[in-house]
PDB file of C-alpha atoms in Angstrom:
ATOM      1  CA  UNK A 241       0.000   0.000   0.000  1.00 52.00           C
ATOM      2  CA  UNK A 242       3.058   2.483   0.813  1.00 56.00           C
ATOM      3  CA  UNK A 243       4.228   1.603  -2.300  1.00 55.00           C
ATOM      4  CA  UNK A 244       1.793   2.253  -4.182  1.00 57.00           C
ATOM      5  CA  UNK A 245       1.143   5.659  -2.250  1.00 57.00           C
ATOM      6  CA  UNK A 246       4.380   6.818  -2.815  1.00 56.00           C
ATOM      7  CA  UNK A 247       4.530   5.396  -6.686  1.00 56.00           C
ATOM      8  CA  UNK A 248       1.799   7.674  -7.763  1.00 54.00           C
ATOM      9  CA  UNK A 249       2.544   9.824 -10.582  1.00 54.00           C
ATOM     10  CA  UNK A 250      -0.557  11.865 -10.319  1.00 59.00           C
ATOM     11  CA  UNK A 251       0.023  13.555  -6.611  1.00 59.00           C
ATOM     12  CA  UNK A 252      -2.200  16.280  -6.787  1.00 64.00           C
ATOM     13  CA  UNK A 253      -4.302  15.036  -3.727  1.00 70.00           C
ATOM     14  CA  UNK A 254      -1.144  14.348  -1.614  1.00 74.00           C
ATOM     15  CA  UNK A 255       0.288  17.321  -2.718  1.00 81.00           C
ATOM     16  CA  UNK A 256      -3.286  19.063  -1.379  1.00 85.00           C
ATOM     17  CA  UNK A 257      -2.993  17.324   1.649  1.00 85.00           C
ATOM     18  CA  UNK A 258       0.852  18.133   2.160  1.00 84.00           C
ATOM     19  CA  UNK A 259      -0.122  21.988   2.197  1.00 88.00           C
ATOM     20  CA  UNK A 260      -3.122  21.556   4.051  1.00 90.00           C
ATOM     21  CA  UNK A 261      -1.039  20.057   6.889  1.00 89.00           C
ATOM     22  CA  UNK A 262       1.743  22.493   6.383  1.00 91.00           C
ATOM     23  CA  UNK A 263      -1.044  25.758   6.969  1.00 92.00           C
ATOM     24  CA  UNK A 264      -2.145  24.131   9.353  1.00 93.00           C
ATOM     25  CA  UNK A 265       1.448  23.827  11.474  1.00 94.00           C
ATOM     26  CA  UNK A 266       1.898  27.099  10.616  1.00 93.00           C
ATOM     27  CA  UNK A 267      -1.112  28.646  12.129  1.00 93.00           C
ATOM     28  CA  UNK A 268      -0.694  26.685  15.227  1.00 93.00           C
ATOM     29  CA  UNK A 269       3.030  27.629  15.386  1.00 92.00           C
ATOM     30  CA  UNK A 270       1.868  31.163  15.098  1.00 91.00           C
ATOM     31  CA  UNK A 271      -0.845  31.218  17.459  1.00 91.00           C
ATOM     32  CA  UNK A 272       1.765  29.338  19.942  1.00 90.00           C
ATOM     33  CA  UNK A 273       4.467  32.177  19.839  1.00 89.00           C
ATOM     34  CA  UNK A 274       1.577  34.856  19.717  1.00 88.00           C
ATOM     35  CA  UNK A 275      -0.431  33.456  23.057  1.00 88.00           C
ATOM     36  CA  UNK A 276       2.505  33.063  24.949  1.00 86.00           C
ATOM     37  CA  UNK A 277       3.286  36.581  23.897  1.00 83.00           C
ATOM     38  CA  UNK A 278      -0.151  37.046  25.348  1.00 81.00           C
ATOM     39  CA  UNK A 279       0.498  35.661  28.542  1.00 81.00           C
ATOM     40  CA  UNK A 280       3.885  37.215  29.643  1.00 76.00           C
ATOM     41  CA  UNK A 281       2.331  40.380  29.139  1.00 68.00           C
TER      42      UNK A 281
ATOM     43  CA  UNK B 361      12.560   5.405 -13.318  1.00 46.00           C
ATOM     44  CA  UNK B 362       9.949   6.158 -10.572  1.00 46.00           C
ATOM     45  CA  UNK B 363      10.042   2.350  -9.724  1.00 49.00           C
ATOM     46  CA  UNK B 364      13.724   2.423  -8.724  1.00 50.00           C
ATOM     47  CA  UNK B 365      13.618   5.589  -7.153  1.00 55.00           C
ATOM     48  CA  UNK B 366      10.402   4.296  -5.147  1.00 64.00           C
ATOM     49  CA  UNK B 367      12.696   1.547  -3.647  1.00 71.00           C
ATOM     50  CA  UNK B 368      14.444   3.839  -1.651  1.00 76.00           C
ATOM     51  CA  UNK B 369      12.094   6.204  -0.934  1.00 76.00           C
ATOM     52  CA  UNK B 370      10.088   3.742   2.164  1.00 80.00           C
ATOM     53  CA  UNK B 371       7.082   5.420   3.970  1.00 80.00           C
ATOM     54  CA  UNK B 372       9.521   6.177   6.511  1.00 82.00           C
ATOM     55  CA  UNK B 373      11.259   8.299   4.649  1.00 83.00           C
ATOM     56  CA  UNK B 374       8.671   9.891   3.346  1.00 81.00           C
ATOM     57  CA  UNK B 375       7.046  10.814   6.872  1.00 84.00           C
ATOM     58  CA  UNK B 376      10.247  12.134   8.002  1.00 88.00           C
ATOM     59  CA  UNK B 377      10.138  14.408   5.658  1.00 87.00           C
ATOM     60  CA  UNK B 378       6.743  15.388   6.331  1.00 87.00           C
ATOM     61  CA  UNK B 379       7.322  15.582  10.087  1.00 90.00           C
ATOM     62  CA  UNK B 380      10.218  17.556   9.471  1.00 91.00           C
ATOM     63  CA  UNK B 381       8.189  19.687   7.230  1.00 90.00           C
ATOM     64  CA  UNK B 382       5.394  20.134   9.647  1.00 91.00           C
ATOM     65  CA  UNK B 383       7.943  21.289  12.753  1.00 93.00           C
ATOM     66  CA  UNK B 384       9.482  23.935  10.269  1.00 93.00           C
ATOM     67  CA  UNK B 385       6.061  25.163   9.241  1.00 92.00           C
ATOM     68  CA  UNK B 386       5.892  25.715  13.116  1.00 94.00           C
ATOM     69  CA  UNK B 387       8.570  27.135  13.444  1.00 92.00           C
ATOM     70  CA  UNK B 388       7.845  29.600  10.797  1.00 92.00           C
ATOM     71  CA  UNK B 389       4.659  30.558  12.284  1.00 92.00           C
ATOM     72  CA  UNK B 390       6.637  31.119  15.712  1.00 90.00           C
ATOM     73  CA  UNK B 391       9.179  33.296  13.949  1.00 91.00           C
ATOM     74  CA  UNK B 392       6.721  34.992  11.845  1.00 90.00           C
ATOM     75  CA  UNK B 393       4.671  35.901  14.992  1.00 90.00           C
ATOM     76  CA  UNK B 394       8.059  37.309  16.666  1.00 89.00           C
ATOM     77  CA  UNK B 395       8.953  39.349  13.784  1.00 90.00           C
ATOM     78  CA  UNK B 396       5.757  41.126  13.873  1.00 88.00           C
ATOM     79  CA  UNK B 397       5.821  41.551  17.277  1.00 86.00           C
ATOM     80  CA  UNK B 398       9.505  43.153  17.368  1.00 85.00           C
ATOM     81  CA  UNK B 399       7.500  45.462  14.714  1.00 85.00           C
ATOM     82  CA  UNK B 400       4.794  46.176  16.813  1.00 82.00           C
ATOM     83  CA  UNK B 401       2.868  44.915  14.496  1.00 81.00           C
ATOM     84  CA  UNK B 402       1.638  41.772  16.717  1.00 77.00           C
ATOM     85  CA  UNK B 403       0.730  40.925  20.324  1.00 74.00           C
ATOM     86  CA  UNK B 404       0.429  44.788  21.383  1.00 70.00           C
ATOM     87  CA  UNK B 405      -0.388  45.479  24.912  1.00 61.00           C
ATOM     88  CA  UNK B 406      -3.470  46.855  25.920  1.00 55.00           C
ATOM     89  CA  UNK B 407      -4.305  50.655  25.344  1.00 51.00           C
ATOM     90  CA  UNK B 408      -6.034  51.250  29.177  1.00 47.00           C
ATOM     91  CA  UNK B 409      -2.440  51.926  31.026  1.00 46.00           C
ATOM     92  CA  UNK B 410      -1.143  54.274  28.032  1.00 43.00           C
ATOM     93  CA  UNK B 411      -4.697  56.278  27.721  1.00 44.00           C
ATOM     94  CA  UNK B 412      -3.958  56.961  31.560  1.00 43.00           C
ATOM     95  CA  UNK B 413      -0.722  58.073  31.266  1.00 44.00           C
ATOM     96  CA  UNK B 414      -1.421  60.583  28.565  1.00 45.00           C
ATOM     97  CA  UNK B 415      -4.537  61.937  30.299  1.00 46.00           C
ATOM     98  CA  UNK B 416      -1.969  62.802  33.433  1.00 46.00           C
ATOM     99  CA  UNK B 417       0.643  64.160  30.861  1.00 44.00           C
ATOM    100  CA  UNK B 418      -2.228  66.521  29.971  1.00 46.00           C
ATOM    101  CA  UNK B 419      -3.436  67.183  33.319  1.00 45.00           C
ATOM    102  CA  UNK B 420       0.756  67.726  34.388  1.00 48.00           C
ATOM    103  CA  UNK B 421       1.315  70.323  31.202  1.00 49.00           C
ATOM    104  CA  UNK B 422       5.535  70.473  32.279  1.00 54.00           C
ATOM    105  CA  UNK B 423       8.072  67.732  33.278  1.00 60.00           C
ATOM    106  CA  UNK B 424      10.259  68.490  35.599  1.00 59.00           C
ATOM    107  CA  UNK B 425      12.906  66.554  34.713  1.00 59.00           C
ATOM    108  CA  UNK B 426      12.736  67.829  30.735  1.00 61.00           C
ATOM    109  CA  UNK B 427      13.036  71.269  32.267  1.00 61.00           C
ATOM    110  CA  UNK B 428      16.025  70.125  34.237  1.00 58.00           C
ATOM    111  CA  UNK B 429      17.141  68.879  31.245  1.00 58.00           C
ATOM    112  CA  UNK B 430      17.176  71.676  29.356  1.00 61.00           C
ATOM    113  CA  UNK B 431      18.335  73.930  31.559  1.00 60.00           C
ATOM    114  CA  UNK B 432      21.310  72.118  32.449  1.00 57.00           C
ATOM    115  CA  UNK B 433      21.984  71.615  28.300  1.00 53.00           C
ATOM    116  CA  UNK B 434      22.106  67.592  27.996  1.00 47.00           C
ATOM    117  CA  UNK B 435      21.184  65.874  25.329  1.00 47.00           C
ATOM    118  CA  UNK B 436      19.011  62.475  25.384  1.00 47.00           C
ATOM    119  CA  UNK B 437      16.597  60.656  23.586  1.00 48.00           C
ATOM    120  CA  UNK B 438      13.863  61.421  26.004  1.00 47.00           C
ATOM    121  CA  UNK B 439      14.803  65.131  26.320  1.00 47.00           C
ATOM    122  CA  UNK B 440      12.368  65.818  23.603  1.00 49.00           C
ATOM    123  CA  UNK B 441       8.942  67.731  25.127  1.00 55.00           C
ATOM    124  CA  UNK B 442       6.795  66.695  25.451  1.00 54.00           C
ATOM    125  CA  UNK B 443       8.016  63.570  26.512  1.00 52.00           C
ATOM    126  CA  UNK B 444       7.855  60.445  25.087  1.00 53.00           C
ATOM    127  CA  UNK B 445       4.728  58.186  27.128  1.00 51.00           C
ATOM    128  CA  UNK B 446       7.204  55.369  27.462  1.00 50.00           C
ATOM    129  CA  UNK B 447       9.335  58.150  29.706  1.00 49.00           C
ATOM    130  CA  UNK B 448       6.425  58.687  31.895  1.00 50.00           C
ATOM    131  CA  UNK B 449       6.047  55.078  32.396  1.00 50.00           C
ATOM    132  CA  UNK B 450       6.634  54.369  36.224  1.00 50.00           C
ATOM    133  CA  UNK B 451       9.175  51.704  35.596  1.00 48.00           C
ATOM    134  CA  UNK B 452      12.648  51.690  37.250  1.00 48.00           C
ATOM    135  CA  UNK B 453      14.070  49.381  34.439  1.00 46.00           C
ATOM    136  CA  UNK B 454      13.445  52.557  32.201  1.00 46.00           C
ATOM    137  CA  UNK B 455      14.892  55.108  33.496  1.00 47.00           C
ATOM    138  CA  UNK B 456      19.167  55.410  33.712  1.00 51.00           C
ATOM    139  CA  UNK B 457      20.113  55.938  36.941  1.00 51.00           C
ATOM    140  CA  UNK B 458      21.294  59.718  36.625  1.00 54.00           C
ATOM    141  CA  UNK B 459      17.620  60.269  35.340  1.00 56.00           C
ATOM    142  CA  UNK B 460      16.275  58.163  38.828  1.00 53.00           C
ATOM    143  CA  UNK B 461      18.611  60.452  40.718  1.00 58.00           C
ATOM    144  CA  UNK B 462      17.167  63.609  38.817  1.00 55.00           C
ATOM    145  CA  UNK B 463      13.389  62.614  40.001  1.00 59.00           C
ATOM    146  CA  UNK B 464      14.939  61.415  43.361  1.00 58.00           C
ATOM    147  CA  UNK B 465      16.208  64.949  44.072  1.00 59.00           C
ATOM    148  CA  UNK B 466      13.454  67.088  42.458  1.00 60.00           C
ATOM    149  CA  UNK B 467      10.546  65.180  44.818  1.00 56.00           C
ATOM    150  CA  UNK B 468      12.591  65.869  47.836  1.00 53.00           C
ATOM    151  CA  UNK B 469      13.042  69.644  46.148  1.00 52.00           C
ATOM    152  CA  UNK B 470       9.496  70.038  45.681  1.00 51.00           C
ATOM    153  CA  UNK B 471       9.648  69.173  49.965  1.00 49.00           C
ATOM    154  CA  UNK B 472      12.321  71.051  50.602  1.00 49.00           C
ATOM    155  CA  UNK B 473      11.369  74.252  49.010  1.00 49.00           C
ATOM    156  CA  UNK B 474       8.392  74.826  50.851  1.00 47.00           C
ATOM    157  CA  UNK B 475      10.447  74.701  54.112  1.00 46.00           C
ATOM    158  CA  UNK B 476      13.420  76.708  52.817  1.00 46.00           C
ATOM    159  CA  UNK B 477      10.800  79.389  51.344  1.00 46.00           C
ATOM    160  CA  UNK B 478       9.558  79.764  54.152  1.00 45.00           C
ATOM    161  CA  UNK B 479      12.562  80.155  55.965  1.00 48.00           C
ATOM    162  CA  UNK B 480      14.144  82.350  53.403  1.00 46.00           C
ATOM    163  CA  UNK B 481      12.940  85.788  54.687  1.00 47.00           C
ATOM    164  CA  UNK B 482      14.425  85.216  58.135  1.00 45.00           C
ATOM    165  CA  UNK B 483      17.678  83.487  56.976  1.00 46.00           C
ATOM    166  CA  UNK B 484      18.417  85.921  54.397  1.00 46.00           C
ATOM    167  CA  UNK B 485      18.870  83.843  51.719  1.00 45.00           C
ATOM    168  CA  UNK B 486      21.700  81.757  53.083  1.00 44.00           C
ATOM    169  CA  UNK B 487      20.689  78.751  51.006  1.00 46.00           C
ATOM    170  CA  UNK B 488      21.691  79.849  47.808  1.00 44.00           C
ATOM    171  CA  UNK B 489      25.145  80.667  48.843  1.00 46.00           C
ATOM    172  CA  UNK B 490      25.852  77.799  51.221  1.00 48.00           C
ATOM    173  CA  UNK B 491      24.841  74.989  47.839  1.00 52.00           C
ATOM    174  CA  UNK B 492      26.018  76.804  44.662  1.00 49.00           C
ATOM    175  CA  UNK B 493      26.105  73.513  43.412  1.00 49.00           C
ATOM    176  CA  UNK B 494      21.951  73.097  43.137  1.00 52.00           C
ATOM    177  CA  UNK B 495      20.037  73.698  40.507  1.00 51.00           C
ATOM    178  CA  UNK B 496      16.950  75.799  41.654  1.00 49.00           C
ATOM    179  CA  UNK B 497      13.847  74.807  40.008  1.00 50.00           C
ATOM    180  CA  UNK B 498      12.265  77.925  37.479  1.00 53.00           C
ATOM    181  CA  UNK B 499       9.059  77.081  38.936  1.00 55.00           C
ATOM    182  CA  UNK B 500       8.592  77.864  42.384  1.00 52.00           C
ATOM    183  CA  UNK B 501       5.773  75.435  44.282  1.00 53.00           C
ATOM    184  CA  UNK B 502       2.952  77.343  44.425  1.00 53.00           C
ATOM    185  CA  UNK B 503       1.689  76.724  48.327  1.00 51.00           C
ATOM    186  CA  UNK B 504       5.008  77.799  48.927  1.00 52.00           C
ATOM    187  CA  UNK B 505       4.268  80.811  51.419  1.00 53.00           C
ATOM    188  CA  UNK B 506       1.209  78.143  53.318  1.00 52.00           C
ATOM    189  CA  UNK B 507       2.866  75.087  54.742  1.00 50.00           C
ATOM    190  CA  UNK B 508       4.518  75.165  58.004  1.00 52.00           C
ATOM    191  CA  UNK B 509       8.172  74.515  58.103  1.00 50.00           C
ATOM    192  CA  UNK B 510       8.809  70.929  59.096  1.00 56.00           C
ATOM    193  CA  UNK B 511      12.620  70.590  59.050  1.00 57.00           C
ATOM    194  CA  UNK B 512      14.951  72.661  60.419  1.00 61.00           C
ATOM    195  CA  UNK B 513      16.907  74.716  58.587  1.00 63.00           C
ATOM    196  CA  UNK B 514      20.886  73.901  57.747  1.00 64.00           C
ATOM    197  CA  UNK B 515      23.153  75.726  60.786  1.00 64.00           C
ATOM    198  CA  UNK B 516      26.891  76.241  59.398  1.00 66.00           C
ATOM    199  CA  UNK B 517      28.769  74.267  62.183  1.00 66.00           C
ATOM    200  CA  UNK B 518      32.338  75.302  63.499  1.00 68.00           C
ATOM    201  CA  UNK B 519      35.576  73.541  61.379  1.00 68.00           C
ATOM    202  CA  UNK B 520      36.205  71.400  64.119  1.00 72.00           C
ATOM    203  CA  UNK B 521      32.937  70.014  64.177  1.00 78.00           C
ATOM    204  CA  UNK B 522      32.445  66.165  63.406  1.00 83.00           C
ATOM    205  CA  UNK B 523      29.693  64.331  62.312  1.00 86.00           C
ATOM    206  CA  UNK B 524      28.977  60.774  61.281  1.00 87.00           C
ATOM    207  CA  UNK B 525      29.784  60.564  57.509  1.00 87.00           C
ATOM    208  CA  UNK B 526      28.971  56.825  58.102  1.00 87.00           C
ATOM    209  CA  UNK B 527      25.554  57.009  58.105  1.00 87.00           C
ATOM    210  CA  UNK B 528      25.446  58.248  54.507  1.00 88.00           C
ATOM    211  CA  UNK B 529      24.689  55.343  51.937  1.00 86.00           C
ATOM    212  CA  UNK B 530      27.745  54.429  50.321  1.00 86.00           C
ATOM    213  CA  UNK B 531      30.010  56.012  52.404  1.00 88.00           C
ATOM    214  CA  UNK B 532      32.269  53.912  54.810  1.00 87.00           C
ATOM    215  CA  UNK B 533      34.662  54.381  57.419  1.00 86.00           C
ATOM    216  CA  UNK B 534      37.706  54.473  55.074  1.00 87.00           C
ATOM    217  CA  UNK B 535      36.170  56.689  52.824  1.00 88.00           C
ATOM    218  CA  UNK B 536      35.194  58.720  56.033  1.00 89.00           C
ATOM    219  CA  UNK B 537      38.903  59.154  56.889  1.00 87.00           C
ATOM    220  CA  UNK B 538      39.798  60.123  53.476  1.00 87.00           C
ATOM    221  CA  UNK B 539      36.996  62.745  53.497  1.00 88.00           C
ATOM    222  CA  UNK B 540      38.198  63.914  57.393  1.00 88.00           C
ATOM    223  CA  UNK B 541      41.920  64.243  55.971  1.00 87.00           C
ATOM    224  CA  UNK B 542      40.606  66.602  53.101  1.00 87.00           C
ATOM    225  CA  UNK B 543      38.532  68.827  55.278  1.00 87.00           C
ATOM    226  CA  UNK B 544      35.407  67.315  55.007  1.00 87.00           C
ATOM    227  CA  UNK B 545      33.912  66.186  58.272  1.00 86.00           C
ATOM    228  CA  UNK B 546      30.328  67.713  58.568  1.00 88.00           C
ATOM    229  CA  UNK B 547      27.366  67.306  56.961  1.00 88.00           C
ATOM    230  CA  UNK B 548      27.225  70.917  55.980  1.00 87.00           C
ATOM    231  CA  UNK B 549      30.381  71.099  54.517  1.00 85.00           C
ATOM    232  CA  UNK B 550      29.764  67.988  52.508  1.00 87.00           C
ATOM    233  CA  UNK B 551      26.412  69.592  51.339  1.00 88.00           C
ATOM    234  CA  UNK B 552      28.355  72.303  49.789  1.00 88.00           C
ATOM    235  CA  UNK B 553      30.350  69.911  47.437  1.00 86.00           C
ATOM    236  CA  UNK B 554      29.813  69.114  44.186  1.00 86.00           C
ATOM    237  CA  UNK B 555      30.209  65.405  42.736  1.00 87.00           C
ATOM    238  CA  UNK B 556      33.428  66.343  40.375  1.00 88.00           C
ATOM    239  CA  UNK B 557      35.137  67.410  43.645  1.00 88.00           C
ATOM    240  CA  UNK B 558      34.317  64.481  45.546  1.00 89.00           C
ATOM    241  CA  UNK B 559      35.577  62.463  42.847  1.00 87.00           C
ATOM    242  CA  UNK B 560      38.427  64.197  42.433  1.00 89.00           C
ATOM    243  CA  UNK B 561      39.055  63.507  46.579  1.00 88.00           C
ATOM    244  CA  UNK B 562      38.279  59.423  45.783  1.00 88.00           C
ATOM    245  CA  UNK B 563      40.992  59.485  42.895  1.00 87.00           C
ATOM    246  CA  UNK B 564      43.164  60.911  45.012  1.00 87.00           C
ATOM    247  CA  UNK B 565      42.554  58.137  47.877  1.00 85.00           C
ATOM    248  CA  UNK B 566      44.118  55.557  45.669  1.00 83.00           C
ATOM    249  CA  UNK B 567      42.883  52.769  43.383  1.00 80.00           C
ATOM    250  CA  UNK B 568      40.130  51.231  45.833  1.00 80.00           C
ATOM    251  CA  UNK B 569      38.301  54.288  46.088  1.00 83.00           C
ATOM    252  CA  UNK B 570      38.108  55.174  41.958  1.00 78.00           C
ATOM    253  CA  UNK B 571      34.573  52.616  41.805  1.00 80.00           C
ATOM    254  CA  UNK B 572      32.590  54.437  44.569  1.00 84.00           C
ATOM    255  CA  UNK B 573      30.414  57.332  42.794  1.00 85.00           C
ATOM    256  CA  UNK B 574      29.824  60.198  45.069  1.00 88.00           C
ATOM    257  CA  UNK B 575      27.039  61.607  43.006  1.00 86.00           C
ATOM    258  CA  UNK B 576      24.146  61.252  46.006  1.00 88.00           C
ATOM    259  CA  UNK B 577      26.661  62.360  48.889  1.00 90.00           C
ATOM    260  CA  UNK B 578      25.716  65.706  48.993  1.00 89.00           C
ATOM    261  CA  UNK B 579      22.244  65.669  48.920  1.00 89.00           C
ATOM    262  CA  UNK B 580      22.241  62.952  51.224  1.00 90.00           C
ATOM    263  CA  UNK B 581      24.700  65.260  53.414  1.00 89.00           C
ATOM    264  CA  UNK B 582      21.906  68.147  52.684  1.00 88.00           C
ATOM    265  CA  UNK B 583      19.274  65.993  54.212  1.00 89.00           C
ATOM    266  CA  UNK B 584      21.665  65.086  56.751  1.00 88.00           C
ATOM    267  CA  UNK B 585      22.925  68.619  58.041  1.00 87.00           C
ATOM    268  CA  UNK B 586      18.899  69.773  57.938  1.00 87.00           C
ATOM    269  CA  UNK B 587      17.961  66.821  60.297  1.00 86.00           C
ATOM    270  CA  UNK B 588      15.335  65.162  57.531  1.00 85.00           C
ATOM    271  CA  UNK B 589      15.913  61.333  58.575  1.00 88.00           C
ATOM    272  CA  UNK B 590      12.655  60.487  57.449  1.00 88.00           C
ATOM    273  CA  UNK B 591      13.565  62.074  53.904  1.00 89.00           C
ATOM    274  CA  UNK B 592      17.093  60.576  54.054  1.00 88.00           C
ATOM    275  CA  UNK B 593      16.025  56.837  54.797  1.00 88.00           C
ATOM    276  CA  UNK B 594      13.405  57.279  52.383  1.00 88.00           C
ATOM    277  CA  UNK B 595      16.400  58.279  49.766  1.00 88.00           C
ATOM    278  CA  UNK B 596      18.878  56.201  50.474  1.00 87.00           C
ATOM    279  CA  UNK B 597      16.380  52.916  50.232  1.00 86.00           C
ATOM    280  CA  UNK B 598      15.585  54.773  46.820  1.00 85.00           C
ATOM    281  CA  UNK B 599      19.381  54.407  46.528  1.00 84.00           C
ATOM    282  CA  UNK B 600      19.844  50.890  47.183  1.00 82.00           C
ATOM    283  CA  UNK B 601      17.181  49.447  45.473  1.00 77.00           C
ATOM    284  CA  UNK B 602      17.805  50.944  42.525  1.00 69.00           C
ATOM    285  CA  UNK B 603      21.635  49.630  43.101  1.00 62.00           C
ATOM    286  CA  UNK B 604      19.756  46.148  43.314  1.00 50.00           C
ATOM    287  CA  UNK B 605      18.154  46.212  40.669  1.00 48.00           C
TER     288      UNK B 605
END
């Protein structure tokens, strides 16, 4: 199964998924620095 | 060609990658967050404290110590009037310590005036001549002629008068002797010194003596000779917890 994940030639929904996770992790790294920003003021 | 590049790329592989991808995403969004907030773009405080302190810069139209300022000619960031609200900001971390000292001395002025106006028509204006190192304020208190003198007023003492140079902050019995051997020995006569002289006294002393700063001996000698303990343990815990700090 793996390998047939990672053989795909058409990645367009991993590729979706991939950047969905990514905004995600960013958003939540933001929100991290800015509430404890938040809370040592 | 995919299928022998697919042998080596596992699904291990391929979620270290995406793990690693995910923390540096984080990361971003951490460092993006810090950038704007070293802007001031991000994470501002709240407005309530500032709003207050510009409603009493309104209500207090002249600083004192951006008068002193300019009168005595230096030069700072914060010189500017009016003032910057950061400058107003009750916070000891802010201010340098010269600028500490400068409010130090001007509340204890604001005190001291009313006694010494008071008791300048029967002392003849003795004051001025006896500290030519003070900076008198432009603007005289205005309930000047009202309150009732509360501390006595400075009495010249003979040369051979001695007093207890100890009990000054930052002044200990070596530096005691030193002062004794150059003529220094009351609180009055200290009074009437300026910092550059006292220095110039510690220099001479030797090596040991060149880190104490004598910038808060006089007033502290003023207080002193005019018998204000209250005002003088009041000043020199001003004194040492700004050292502490």
């Amino acid at each position: 199964m793996f390998e047939n994940m990672t053989s795909r030639v058409d990645l367009g929904d991993a590729s979706l998924e991939l950047a969905v996770m990514l905004g995600v992790a960013f958003i939540l790294g933001f929100l991290f620095c800015y509430l404890q920003n938040k809370s040592n003021d | 060609m995919n299928e022998t590049t697919n042998s080596a790329y596992t699904f291990g592989t391929a979620s270290f990658e995406i793990i690693l991808l995910l923390i540096g995403c984080f990361a971003l969004g951490a460092l993006l967050c810090y950038v704007l907030k070293k802007m001031g773009l991000c994470c501002k405080k709240s407005v309530k404290p500032t709003l207050v302190v510009e409603d009493q810069a309104e209500s207090e139209p002249l600083d004192p110590v951006a008068q002193m300022r300019a009168r005595i000619g230096t030069s700072s960031p914060t010189a500017s009037y009016p003032p910057p609200v950061s400058a107003q900001m009750p916070r000891m971390e802010q201010e340098t310590t010269y600028e500490a000292d400068l409010r130090s001395l001007l509340k204890g002025r604001s005190s001291d005036n009313e006694t010494i106006s008071t008791n300048s028509n029967s002392s003849n204006n003795t004051r001025s001549t006896a500290f030519p190192s003070r900076i008198t304020p432009s603007m005289p208190p205005k309930a000047t002629q009202v309150v009732e003198p509360t501390v006595a007023p400075i009495v010249i003492p003979d040369e051979d008068h001695v007093d207890d140079l100890k009990k000054l902050e930052g002044i200990g019995s070596k530096i005691e002797k030193l002062l004794n051997e150059a003529g220094i020995k009351s609180y009055a006569k200290l009074a009437t010194m300026d910092r550059d002289a006292l220095k110039a006294i510690l220099d001479a002393g030797g090596g040991q003596f060149k880190l104490h700063e004598p910038k808060s001996w006089p007033y502290q000698a003023e207080l002193a000779a005019k018998q204000n303990w209250q005002r003088l343990k009041e000043y020199q815990d001003f004194l040492i917890s700004g050292r502490n700090t």
